PDB file of C-alpha atoms in Angstrom:
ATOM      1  CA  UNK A 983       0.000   0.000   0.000  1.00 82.00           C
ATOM      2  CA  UNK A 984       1.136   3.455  -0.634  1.00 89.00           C
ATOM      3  CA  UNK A 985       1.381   6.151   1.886  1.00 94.00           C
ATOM      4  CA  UNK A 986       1.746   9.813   0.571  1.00 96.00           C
ATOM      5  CA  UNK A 987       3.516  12.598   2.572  1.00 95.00           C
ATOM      6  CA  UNK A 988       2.833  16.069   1.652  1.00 96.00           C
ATOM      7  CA  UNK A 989       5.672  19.271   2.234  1.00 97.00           C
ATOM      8  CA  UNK A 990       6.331  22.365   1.079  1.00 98.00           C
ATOM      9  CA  UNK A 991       3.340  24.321   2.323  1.00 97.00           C
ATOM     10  CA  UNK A 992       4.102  27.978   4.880  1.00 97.00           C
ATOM     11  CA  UNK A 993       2.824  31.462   4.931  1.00 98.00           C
ATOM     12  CA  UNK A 994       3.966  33.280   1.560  1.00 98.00           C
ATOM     13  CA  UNK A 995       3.238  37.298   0.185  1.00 98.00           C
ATOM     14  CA  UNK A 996       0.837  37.139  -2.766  1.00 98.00           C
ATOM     15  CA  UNK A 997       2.733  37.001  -5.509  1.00 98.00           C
ATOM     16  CA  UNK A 998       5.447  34.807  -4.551  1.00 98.00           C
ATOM     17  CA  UNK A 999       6.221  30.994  -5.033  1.00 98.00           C
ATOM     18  CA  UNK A1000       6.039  27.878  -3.210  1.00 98.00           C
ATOM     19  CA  UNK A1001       6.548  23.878  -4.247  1.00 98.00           C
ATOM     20  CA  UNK A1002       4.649  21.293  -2.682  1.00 98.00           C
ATOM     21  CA  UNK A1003       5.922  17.687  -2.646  1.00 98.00           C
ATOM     22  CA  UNK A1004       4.185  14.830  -2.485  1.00 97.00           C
ATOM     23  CA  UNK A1005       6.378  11.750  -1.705  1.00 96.00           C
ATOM     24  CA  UNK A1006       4.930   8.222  -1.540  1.00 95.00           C
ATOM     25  CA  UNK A1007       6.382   5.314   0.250  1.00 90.00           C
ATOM     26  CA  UNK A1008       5.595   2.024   0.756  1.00 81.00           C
ATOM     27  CA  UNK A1009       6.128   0.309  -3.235  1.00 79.00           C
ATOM     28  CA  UNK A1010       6.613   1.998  -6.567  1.00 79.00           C
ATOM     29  CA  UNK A1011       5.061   5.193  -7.519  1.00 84.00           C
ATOM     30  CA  UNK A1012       5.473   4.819 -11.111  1.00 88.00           C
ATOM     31  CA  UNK A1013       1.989   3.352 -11.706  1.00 91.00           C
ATOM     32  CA  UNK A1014       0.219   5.749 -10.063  1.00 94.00           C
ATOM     33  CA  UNK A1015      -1.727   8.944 -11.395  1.00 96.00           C
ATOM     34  CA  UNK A1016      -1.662  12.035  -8.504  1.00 97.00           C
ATOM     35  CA  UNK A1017      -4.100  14.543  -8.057  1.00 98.00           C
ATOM     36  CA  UNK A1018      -3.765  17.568  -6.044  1.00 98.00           C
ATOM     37  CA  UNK A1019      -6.776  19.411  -4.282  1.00 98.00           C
ATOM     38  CA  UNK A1020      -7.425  22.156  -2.433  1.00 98.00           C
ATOM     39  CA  UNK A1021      -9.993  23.036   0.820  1.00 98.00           C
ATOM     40  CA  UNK A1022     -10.199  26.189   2.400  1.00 97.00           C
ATOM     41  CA  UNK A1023     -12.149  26.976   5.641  1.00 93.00           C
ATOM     42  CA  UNK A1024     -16.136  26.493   4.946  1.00 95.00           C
ATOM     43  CA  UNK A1025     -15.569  25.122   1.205  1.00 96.00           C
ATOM     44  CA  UNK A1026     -15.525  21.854  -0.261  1.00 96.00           C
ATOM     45  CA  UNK A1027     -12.473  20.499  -1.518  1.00 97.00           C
ATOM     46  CA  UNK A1028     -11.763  20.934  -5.011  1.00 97.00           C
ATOM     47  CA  UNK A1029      -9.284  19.823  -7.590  1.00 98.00           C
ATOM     48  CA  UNK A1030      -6.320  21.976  -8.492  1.00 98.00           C
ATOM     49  CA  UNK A1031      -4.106  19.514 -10.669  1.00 98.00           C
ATOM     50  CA  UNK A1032      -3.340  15.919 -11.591  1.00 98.00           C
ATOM     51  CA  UNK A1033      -0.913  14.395 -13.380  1.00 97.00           C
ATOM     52  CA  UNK A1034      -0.467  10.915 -15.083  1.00 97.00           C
ATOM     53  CA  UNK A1035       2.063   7.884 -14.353  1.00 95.00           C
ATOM     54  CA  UNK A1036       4.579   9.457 -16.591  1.00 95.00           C
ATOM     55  CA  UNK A1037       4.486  12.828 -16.117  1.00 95.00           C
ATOM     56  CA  UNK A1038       3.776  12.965 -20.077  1.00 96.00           C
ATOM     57  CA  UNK A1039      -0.164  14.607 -19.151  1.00 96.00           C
ATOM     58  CA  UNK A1040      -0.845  17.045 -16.573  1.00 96.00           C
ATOM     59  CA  UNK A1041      -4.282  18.882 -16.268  1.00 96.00           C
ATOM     60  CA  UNK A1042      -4.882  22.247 -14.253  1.00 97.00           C
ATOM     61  CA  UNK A1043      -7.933  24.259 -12.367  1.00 97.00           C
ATOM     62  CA  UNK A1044      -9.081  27.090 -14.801  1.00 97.00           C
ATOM     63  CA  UNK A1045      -8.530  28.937 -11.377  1.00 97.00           C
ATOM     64  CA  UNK A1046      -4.727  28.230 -11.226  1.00 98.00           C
ATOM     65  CA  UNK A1047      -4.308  27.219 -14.639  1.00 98.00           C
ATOM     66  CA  UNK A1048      -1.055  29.063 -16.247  1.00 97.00           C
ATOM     67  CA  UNK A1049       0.232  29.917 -12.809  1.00 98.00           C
ATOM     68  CA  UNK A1050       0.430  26.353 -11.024  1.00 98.00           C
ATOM     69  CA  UNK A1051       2.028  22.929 -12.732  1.00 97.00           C
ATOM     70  CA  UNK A1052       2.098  19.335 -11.222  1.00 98.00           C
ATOM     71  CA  UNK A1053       5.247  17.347 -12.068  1.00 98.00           C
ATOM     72  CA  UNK A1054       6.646  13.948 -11.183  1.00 97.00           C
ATOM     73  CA  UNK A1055      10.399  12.073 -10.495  1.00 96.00           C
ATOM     74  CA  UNK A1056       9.410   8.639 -10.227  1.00 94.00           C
ATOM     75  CA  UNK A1057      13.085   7.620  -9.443  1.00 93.00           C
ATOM     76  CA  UNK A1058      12.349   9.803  -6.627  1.00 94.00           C
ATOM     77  CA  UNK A1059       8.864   8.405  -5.778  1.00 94.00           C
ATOM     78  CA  UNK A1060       7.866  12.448  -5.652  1.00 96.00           C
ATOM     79  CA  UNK A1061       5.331  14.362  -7.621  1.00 97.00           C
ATOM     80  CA  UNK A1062       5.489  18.224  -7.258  1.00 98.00           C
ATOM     81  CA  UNK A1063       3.208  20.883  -7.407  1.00 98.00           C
ATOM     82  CA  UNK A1064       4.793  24.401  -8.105  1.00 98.00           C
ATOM     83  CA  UNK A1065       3.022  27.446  -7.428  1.00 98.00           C
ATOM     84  CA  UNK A1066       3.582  30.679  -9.098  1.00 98.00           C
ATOM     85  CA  UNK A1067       1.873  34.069  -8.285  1.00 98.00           C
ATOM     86  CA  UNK A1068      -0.063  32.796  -5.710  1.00 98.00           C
ATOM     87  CA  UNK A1069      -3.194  35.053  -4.364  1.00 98.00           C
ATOM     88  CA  UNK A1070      -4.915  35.241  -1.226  1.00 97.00           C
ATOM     89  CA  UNK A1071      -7.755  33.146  -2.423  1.00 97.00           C
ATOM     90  CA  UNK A1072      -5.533  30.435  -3.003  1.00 98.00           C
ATOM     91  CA  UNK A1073      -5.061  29.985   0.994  1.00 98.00           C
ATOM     92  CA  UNK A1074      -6.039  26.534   1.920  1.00 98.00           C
ATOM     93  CA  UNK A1075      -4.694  22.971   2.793  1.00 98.00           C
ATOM     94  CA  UNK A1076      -3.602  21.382   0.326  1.00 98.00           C
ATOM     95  CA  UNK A1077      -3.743  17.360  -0.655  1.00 98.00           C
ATOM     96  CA  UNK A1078      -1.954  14.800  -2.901  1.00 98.00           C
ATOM     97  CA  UNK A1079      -4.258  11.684  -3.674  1.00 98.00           C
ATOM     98  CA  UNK A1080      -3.323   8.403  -5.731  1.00 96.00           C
ATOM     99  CA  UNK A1081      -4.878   5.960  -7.481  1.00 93.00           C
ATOM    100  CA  UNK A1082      -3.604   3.154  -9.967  1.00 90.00           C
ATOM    101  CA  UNK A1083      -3.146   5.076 -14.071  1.00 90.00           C
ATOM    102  CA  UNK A1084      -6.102   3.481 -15.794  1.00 86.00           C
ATOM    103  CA  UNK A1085      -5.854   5.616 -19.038  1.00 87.00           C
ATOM    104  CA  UNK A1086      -7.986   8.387 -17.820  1.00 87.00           C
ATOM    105  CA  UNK A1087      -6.623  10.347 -14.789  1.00 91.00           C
ATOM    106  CA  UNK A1088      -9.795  11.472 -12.869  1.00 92.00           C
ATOM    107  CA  UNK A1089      -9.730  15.140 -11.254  1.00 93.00           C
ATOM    108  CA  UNK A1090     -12.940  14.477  -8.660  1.00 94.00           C
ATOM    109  CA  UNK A1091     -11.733  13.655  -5.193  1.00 95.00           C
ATOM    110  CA  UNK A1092     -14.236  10.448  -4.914  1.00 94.00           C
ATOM    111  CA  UNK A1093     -11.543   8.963  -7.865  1.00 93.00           C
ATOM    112  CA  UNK A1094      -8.857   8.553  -5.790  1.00 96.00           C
ATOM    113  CA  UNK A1095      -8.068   5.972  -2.734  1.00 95.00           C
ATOM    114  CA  UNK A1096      -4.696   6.846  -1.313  1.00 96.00           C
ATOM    115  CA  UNK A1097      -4.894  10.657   0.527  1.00 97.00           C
ATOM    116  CA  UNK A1098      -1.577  12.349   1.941  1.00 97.00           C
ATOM    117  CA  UNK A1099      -2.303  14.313   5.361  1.00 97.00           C
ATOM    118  CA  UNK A1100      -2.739  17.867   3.999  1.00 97.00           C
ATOM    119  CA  UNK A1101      -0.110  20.919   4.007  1.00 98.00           C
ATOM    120  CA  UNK A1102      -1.354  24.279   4.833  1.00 98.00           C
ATOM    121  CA  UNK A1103      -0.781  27.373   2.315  1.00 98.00           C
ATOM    122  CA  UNK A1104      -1.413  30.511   3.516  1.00 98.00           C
ATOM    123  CA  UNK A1105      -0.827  33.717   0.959  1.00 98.00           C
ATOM    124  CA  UNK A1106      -1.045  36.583   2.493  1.00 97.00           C
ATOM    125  CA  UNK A1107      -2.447  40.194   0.748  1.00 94.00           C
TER     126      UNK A1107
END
């Protein structure tokens, strides 16, 4: 079974940059599609990005779409999440979730099995 550990989240200036990692232990990564999702106080949680076993197809949130980009080193077991030009609104905790590559990499949260433990983001104005 996998286990995913999420990093990389803090308390950044809008406008400015973090990376979130997602690193999964417990057997090979390389199989796995990862989505990443968002949740802020009072909100559901909704998808931000996913990416497929390879790293070859990535899909992104019209919301963060041009400013954020998943990305994957399977020899690393860790799939990334880089955040550019972040905004206030995009204060949250963030989650990695995985599920076997079946051709078609969902982006609703119900899709996925395997859930990290959240990292909090906080951009402040």
């Amino acid at each position: 079974q996998v286990q995913l550990i999420e990093s990389g989240g803090g308390l950044v200036q809008a406008g400015g940059s973090l990376r979130l990692s997602c690193a999964a232990s417990g057997r090979a990564f390389n199989n796995y599609a990862v989505g990443w999702f968002r949740q802020a106080p009072g909100k559901e949680r909704e998808f931000v990005s996913a990416i497929n076993w390879s790293g070859s197809w990535t899909s992104d949130a019209d919301a963060v779409r041009g400013r954020f980009m998943s990305s994957r080193d399977n020899a690393k077991n860790t799939v990334y999440l880089q955040m550019n030009s972040l905004k206030p609104e995009d204060t949250a905790v963030y989650y990695c979730a995985a599920d076997f590559d079946v051709g078609r990499v969902p982006i609703t949260p119900l899709k996925y099995r395997i859930w990290g433990q959240g990292t909090q983001v906080t951009v402040s104005s």
